[in-house]
mmCIF file of C-alpha atoms in Angstrom:
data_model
loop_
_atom_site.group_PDB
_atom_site.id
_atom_site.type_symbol
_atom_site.label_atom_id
_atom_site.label_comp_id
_atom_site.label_asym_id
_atom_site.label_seq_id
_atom_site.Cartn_x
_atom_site.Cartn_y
_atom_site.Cartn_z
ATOM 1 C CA UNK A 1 103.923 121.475 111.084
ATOM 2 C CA UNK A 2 102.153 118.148 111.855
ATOM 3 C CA UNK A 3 99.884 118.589 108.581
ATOM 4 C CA UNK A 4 102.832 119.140 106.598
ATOM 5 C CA UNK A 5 104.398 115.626 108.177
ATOM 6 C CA UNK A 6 101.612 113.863 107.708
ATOM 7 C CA UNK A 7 100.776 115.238 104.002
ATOM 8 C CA UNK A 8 104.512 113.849 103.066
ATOM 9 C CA UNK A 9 103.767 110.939 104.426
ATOM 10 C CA UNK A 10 100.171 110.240 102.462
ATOM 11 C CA UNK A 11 102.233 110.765 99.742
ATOM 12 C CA UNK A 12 104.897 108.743 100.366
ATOM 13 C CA UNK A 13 102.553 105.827 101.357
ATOM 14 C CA UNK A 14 100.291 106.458 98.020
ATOM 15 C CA UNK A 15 103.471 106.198 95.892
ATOM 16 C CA UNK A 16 104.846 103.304 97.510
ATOM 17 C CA UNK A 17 101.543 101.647 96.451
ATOM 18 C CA UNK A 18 101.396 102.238 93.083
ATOM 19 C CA UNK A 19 98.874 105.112 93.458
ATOM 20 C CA UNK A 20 98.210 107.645 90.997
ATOM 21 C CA UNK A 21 101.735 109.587 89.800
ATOM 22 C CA UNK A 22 99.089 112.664 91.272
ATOM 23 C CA UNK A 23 99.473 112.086 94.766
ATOM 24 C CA UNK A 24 101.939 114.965 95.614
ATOM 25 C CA UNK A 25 98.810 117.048 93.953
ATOM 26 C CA UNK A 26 96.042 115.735 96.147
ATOM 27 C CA UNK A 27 97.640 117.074 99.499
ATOM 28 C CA UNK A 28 96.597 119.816 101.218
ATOM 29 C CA UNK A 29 100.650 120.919 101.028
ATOM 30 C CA UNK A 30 103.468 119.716 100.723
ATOM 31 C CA UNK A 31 106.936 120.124 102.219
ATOM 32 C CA UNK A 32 110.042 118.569 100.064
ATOM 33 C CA UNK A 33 112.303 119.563 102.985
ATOM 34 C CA UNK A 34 110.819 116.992 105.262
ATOM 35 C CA UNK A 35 112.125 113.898 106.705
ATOM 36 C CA UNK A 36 110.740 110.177 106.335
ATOM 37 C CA UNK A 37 109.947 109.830 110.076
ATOM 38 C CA UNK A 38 106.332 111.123 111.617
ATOM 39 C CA UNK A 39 105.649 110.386 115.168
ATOM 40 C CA UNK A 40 102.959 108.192 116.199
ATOM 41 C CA UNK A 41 99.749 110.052 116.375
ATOM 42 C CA UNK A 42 100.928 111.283 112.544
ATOM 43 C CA UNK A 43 101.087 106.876 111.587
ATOM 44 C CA UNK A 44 97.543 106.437 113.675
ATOM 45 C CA UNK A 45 96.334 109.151 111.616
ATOM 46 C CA UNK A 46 97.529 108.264 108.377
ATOM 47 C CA UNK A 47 95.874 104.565 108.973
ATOM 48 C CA UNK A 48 92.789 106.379 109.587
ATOM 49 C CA UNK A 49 92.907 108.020 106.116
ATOM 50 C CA UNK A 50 93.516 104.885 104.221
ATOM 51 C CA UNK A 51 90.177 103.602 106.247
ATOM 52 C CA UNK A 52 88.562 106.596 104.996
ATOM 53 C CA UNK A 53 89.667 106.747 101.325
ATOM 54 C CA UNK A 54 88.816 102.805 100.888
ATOM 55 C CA UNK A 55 85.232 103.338 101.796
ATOM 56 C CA UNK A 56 84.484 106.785 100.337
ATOM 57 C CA UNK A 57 82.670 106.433 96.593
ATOM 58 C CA UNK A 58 81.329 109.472 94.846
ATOM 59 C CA UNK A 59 78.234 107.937 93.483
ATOM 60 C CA UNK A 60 76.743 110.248 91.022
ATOM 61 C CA UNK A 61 76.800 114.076 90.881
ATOM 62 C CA UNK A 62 74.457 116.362 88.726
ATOM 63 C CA UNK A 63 74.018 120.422 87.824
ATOM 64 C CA UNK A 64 70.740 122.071 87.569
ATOM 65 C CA UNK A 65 69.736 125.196 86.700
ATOM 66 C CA UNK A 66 69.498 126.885 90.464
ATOM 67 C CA UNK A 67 66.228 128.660 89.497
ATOM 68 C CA UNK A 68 64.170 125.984 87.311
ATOM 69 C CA UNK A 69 65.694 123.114 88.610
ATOM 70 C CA UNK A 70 66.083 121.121 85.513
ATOM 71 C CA UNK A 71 69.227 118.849 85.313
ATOM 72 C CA UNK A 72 71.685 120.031 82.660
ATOM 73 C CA UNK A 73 74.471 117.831 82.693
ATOM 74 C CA UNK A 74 74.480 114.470 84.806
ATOM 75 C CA UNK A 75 77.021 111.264 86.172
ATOM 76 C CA UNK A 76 76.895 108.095 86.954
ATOM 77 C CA UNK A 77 79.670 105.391 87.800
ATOM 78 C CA UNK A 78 82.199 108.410 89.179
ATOM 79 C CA UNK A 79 85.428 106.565 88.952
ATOM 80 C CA UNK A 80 88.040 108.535 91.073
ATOM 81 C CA UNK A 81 90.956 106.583 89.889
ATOM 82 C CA UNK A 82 91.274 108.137 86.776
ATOM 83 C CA UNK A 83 93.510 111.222 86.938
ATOM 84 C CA UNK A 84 91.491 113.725 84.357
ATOM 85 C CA UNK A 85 88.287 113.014 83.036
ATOM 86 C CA UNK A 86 85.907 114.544 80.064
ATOM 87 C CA UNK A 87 82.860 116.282 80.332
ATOM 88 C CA UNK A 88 80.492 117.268 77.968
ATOM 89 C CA UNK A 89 78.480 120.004 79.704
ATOM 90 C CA UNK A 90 75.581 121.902 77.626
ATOM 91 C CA UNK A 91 76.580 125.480 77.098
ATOM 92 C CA UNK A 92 73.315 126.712 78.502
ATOM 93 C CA UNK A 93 74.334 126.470 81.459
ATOM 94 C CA UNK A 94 76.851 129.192 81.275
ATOM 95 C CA UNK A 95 73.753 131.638 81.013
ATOM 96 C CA UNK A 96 72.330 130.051 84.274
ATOM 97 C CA UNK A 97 72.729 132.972 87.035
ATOM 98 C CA UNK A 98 72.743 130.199 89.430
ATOM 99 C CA UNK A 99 73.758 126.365 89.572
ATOM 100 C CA UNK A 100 72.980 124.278 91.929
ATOM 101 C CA UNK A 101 74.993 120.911 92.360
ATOM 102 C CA UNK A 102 74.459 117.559 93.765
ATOM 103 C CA UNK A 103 76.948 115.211 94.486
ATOM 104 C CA UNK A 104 75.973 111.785 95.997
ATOM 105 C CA UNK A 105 78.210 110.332 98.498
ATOM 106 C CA UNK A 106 78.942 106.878 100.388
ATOM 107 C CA UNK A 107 81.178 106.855 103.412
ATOM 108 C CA UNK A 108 82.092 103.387 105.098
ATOM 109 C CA UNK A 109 83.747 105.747 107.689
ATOM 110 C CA UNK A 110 82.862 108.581 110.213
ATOM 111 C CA UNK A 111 84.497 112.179 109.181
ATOM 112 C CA UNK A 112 84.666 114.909 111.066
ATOM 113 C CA UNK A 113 84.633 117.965 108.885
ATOM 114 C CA UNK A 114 84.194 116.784 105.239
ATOM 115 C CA UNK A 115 84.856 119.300 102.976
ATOM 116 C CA UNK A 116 85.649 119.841 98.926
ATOM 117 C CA UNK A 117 87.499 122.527 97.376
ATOM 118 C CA UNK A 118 87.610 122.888 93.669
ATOM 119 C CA UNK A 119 90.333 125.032 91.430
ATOM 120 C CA UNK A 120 89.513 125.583 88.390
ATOM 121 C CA UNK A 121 92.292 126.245 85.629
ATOM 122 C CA UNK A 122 92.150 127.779 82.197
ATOM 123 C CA UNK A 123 94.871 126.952 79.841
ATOM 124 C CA UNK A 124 96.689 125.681 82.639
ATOM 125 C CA UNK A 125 96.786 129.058 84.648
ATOM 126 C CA UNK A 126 94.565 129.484 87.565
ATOM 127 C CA UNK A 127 90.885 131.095 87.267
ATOM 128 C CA UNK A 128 89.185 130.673 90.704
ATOM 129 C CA UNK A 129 88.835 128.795 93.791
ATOM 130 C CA UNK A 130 85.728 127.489 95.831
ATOM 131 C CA UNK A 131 85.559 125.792 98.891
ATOM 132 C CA UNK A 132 82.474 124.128 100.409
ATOM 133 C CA UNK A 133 81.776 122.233 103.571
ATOM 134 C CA UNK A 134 79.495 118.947 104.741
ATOM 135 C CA UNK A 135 80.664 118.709 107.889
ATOM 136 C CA UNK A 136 79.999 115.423 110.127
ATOM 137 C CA UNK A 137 79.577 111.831 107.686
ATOM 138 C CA UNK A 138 77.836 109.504 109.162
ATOM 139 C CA UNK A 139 79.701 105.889 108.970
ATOM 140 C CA UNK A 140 78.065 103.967 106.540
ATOM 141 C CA UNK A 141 75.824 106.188 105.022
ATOM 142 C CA UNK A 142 74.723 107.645 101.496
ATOM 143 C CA UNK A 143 74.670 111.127 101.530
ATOM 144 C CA UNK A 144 73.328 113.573 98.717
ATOM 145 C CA UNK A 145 74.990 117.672 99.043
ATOM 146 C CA UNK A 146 74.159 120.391 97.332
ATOM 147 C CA UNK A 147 75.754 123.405 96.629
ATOM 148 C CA UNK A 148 74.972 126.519 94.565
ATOM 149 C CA UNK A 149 76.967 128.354 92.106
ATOM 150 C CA UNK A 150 76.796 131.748 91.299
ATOM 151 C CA UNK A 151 77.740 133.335 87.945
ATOM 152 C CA UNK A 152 79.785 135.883 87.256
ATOM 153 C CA UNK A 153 77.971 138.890 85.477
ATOM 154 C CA UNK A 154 76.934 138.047 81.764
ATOM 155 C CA UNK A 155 79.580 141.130 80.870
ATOM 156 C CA UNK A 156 82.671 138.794 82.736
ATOM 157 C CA UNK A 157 81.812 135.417 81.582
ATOM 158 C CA UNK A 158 84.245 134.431 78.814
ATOM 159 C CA UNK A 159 82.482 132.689 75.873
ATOM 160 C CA UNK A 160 81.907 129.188 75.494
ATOM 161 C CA UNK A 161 83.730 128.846 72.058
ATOM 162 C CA UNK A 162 86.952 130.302 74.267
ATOM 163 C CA UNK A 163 86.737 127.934 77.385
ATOM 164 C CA UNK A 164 85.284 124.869 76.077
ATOM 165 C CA UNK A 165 88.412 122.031 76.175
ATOM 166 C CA UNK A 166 90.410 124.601 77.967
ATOM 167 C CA UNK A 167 88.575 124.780 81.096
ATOM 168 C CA UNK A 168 90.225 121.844 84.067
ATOM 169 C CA UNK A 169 88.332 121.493 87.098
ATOM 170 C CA UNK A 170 90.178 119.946 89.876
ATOM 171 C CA UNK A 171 87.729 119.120 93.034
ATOM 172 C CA UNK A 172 89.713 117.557 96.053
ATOM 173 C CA UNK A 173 87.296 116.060 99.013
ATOM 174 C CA UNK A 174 89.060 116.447 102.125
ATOM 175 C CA UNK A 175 88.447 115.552 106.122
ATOM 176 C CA UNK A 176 89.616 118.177 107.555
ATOM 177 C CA UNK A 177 92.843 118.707 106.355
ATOM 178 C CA UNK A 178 93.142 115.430 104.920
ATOM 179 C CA UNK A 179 93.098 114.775 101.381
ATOM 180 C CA UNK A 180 90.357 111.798 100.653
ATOM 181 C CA UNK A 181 90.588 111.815 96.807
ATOM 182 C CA UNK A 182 91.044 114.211 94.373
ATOM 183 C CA UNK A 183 89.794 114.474 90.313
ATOM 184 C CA UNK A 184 90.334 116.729 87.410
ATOM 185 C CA UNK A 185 87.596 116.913 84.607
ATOM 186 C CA UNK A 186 88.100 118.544 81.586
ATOM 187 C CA UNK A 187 85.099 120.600 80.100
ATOM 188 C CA UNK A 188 83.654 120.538 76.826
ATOM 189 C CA UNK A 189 80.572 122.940 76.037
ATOM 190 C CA UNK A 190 78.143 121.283 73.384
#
């Protein structure tokens, strides 16, 4: 459908400019079938992406333990250009029943239904999926969101030694259906 059309065309556009070789990734779906054309609210629509994904900056984003509230692993400087980053994430926090998360935001732009969904891969096969949603950005604001994580039972949680390196999480940011930008970081347990 229209998504589909305009998700082609985001990539096209992104590849055209020299964007990252991940493009085709950070769509919502993709459709190799389709043709180069889109109709016109599709092209209005894809400008208004570009607006968005110029001014949208993640600023910092840091995990707590949910229940104590004392930051475990912390970032600064986010750079979304880079196609996989490194983390180096304390193994405590695997024994945390809950994490809570806060990312920092700045949007130039107004969006409608902001919204992240993260995948998370180990040894290249998928593990799990969560979505979460901000709803309504405010142009030109700073925004700080929390979410909160909950653990699997102690019995289910593969050890540290086992999923540290091996563990990708990819977190996409979308409006809407949109894709905004999109990230993989690789985890290391210390």
């Amino acid at each position: 459908g229209a998504v589909a059309i305009l998700a082609q065309a985001v990539a096209e556009v992104l590849r055209s400019r020299g964007g990252p070789a991940r493009a085709g990734a950070m769509l919502a779906c993709e459709n190799p079938s389709l043709s180069p054309g889109y109709d016109a609210a599709s092209a209005k629509d894809l400008e208004r992406l570009e607006v968005i994904q110029r001014g949208f900056r993640i600023n910092w984003m840091n995990m707590r333990d949910a229940f104590t509230g004392q930051i475990l692993w912390q970032h600064h400087d986010w750079d979304c250009s880079q196609g996989e980053t490194e983390a180096q994430v304390p193994r405590e926090i695997l024994k945390c029943r809950q994490v809570s998360r806060e990312i920092n935001f700045s949007s130039a732009e107004t969006m409608n239904g902001l919204r992240l969904v993260q995948t998370v891969m180990y040894k290249g096969e998928h593990l799990e999926e969560w979505s979460f949603s901000f709803g309504f950005v405010i142009p030109n604001s700073t925004n700080t969101w929390q979410q909160t994580i909950e653990a699997a039972e102690e019995e289910e949680m593969i050890p540290a030694e086992l999923l540290s390196g091996n563990i990708v999480i990819e977190t996409t940011f979308y409006d809407g259906d949109l894709p905004i930008t999109s990230q993989k970081v690789r985890l290391y347990y210390v």
